Short mmCIF file of C-alpha atoms in Angstrom, two decimals:
data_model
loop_
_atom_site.label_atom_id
_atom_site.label_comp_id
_atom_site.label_asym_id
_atom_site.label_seq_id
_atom_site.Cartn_x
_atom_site.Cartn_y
_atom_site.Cartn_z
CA UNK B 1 23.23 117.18 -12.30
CA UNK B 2 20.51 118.15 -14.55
CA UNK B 3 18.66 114.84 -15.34
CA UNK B 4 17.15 114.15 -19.36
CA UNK B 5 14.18 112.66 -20.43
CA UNK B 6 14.05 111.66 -24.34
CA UNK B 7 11.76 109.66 -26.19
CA UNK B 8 12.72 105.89 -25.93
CA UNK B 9 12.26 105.09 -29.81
CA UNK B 10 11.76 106.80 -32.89
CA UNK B 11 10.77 105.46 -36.65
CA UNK B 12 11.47 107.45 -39.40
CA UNK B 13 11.85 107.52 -43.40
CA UNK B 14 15.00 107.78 -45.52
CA UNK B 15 15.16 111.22 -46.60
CA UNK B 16 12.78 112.36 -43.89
CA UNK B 17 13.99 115.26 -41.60
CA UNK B 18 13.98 113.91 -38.44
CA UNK B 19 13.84 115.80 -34.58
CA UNK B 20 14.59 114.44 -31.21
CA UNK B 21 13.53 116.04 -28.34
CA UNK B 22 15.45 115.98 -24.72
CA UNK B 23 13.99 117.36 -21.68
CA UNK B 24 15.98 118.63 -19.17
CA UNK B 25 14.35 120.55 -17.06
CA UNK B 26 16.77 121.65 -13.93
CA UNK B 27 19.71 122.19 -16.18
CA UNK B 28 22.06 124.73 -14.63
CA UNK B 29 23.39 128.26 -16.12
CA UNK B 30 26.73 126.90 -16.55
CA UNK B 31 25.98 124.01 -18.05
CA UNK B 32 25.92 123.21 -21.94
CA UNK B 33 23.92 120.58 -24.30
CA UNK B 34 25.80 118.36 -25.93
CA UNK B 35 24.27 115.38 -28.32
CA UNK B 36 26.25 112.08 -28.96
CA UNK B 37 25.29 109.07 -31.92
CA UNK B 38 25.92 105.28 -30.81
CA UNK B 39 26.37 102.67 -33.66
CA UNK B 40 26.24 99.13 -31.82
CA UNK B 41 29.31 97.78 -30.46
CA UNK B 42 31.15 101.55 -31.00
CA UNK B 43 31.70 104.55 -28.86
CA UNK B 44 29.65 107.45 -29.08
CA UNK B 45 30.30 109.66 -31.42
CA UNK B 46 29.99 113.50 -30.31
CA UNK B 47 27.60 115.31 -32.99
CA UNK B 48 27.03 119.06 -31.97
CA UNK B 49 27.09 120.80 -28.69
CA UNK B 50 24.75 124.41 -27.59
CA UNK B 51 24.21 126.58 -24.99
CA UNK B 52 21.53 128.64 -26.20
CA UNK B 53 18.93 129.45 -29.81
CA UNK B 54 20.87 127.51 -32.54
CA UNK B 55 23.76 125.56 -33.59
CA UNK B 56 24.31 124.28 -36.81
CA UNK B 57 26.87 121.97 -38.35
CA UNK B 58 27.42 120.08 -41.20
CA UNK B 59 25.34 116.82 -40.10
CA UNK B 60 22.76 118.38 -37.38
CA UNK B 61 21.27 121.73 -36.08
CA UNK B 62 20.30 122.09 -32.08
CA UNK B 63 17.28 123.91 -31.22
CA UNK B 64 17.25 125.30 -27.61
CA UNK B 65 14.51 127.55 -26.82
CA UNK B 66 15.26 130.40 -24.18
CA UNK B 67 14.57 128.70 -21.39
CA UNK B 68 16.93 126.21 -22.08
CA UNK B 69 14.62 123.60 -20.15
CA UNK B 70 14.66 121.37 -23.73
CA UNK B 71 16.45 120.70 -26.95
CA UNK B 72 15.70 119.74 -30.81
CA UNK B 73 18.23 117.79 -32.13
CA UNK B 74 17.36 117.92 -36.07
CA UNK B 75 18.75 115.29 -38.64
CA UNK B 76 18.02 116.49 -42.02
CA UNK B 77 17.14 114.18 -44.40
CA UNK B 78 18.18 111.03 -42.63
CA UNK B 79 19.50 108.05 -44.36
CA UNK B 80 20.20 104.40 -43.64
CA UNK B 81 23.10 104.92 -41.91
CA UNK B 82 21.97 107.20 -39.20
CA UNK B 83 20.13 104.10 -37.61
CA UNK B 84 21.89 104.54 -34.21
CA UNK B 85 21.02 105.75 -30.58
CA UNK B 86 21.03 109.39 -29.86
CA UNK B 87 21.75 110.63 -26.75
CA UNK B 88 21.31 114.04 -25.14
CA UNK B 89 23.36 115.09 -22.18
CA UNK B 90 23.85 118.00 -20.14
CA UNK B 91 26.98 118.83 -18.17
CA UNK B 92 28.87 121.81 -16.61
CA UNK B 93 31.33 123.86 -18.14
CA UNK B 94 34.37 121.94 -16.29
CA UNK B 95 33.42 118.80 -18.41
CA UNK B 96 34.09 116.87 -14.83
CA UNK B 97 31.18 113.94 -15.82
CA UNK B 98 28.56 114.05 -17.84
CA UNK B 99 25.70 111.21 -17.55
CA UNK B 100 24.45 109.19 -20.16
CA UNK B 101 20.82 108.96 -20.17
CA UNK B 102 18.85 106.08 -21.73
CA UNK B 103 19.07 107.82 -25.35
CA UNK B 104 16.56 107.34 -28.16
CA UNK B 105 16.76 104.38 -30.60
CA UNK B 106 16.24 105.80 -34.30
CA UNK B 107 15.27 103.13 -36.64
CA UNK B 108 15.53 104.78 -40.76
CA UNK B 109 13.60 102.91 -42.82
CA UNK B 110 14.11 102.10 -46.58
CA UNK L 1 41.18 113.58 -37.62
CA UNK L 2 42.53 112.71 -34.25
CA UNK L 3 41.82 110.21 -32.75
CA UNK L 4 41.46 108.23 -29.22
CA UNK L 5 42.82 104.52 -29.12
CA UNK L 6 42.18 101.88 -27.28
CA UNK L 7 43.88 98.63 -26.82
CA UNK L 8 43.23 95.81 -26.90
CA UNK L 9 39.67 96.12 -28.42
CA UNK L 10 38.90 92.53 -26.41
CA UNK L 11 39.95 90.65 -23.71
CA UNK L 12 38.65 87.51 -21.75
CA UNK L 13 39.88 86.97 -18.39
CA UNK L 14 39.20 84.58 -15.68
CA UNK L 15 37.12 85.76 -12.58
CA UNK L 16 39.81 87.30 -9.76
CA UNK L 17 42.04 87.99 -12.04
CA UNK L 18 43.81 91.54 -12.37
CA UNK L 19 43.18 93.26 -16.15
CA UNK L 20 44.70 97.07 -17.27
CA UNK L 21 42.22 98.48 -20.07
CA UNK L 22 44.73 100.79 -22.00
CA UNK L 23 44.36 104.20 -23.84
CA UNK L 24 45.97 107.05 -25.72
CA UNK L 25 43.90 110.07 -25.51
CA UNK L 26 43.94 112.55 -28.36
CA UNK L 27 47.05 114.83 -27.32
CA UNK L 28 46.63 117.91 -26.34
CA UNK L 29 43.50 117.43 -24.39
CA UNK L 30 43.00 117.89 -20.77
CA UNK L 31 40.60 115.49 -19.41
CA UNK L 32 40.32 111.96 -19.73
CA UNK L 33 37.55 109.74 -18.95
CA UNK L 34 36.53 106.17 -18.39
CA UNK L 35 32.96 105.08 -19.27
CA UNK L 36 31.38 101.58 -18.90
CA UNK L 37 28.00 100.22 -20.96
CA UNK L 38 27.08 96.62 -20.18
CA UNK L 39 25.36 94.95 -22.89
CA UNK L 40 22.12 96.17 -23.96
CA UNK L 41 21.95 99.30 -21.47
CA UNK L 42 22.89 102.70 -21.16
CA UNK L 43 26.65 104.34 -20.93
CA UNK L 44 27.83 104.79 -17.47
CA UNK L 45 30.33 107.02 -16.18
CA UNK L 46 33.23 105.84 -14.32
CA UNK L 47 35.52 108.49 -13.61
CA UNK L 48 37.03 111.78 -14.67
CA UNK L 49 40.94 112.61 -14.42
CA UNK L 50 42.46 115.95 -14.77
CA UNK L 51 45.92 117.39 -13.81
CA UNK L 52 46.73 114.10 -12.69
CA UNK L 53 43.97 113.18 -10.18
CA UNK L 54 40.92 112.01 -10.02
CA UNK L 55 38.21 115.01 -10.61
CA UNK L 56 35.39 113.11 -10.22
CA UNK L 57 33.96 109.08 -9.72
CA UNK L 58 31.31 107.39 -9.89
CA UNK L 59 29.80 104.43 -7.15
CA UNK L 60 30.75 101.90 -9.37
CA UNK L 61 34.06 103.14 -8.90
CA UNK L 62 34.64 101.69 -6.17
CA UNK L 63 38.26 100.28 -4.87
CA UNK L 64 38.71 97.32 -6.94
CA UNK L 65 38.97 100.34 -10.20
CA UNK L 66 42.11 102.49 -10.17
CA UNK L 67 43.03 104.96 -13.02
CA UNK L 68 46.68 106.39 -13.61
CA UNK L 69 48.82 108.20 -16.05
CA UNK L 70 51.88 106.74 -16.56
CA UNK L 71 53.48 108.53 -19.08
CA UNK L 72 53.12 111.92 -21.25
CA UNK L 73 50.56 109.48 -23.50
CA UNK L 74 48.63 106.53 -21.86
CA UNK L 75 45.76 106.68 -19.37
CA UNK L 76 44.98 103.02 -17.76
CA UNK L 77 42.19 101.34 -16.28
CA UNK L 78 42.40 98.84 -14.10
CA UNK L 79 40.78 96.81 -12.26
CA UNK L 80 42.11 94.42 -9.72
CA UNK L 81 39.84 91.31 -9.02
CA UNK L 82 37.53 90.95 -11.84
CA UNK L 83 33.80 90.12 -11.40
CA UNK L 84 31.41 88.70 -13.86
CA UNK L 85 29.30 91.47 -13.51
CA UNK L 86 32.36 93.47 -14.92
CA UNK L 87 31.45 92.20 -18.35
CA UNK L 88 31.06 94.96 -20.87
CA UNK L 89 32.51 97.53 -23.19
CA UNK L 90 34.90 99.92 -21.55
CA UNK L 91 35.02 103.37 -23.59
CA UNK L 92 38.10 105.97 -22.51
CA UNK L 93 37.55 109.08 -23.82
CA UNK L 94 39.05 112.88 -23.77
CA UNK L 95 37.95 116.45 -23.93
CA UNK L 96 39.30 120.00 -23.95
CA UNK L 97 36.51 121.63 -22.83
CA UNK L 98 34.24 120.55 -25.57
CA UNK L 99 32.91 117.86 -26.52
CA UNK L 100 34.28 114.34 -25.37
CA UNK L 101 35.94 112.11 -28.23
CA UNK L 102 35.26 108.28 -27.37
CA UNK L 103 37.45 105.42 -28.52
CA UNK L 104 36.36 102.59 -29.66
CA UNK L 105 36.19 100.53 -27.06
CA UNK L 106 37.54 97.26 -25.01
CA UNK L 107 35.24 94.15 -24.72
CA UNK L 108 35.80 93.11 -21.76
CA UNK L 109 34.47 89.10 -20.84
CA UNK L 110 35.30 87.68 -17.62
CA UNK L 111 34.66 84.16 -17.35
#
C-alpha cells in the first residue's frame, strides 16, 4: 500500500486560500486519491477524490501532477469552521482498505 | 443525504465483557468497513466486508473481533472479551466504489 507523508500542522487565516500537500510516492496505477476532514469526536468526512490533473467540487479542488507521486488539496477561502484534520489517503480501485495516515491539523484563525 | 448510523453512539462496559458495536450502512452500497481511532491518534483500519466475507483485516483484528451481517440492513462489530486498551471511537463506514461515508461513531469505554 502506497504510504503518505503530509505536513503535521498547518496555520492559516480566515478567508485565506489554503493548500495541503500529501506525498505519496509508491502509489500504484490502480489506485486513486481520496481526501477526508475530521472534526473532533466525529467521523471523517469524505471531501473529494482524483486520479489524475484536477478535480473540483463545490468545497475543494485536488491538484495531482502527472506523476501522481503528490497531491494539493486546496481550501479556498477557509473559514472558522474548517478547523479540522485533513487526511490524504491512497487506495486501490477495489476500495478493500484504505490507511489512515497521521493527517494534518489545520488551525483557521480569526 | 444518506446517511450511515451507528448505535449506540456510547457505551461503557466492564473489562471481559462481550459488546456488539451496531450499524446501518447507507443502502445500496457494497462494502462495509470497521475503523478504530483511540484517543488523540490516527484512524485505524479494522476490516473490510464484501459479498458477505471478510475482504480484508487488519492485525488488530485479531480473534477476539468478529464482523457479520445479519440481515439485508445491519453490519455488527463485536468483540468478545473486552480490553482496556479497546477504549476508543469505533467508526463503520460504507462505499460503492467511491469514496467511504463514515458514521458517526461509538465511544467505546471499558472499565
Amino acid at each position: 500500500l502506497a504510504k503518505t507523508t503530509q505536513p503535521i500542522s498547518m496555520d492559516s487565516y480566515e478567508g485565506q486560500e489554503v493548500n495541503i500537500t500529501c506525498s505519496h510516492n509508491n502509489i500504484a496505477t490502480n489506485d486513486y486519491i481520496t481526501w477526508y476532514q475530521q472534526f473532533p469526536s466525529q467521523g471523517p468526512r469524505f471531501i473529494i477524490q482524483g486520479y489524475k490533473t484536477k478535480v473540483t467540487n463545490e468545497v475543494a479542488s485536488l491538484f495531482i501532477p502527472a506523476d501522481r507521486k503528490s497531491s494539493t488539496l486546496s481550501l479556498p477561502r477557509v473559514s472558522l469552521s474548517d478547523t479540522a484534520v485533513y487526511y490524504c489517503l491512497v487506495g486501490d480501485t477495489n476500495f478493500n482498505k484504505f490507511y489512515f495516515g497521521s493527517g494534518t491539523k489545520l488551525n483557521v484563525k480569526p | 443525504e444518506p446517511e450511515v448510523t451507528q448505535t449506540p453512539s456510547h457505551q461503557v462496559t466492564q473489562m471481559g465483557q462481550e459488546v456488539i458495536l451496531r450499524c446501518v450502512p447507507i443502502s445500496n452500497h457494497l462494502y462495509f468497513y470497521w475503523y478504530r481511532q483511540i484517543l488523540g491518534q490516527k484512524v485505524e483500519f479494522l476490516v473490510s466486508f464484501y459479498n458477505n466475507e471478510i475482504s480484508e483485516k487488519s492485525e488488530i483484528f485479531d480473534d477476539q473481533f468478529s464482523v457479520e451481517r445479519p440481515d439485508g440492513s445491519n453490519f455488527t462489530l463485536k468483540i468478545r472479551s473486552t480490553k482496556l486498551e479497546d477504549s476508543a471511537m469505533y467508526f463503520c463506514a460504507s462505499s460503492n466504489r467511491g469514496g467511504y461515508t463514515f458514521g458517526s461513531g461509538t465511544r467505546l469505554t471499558v472499565v
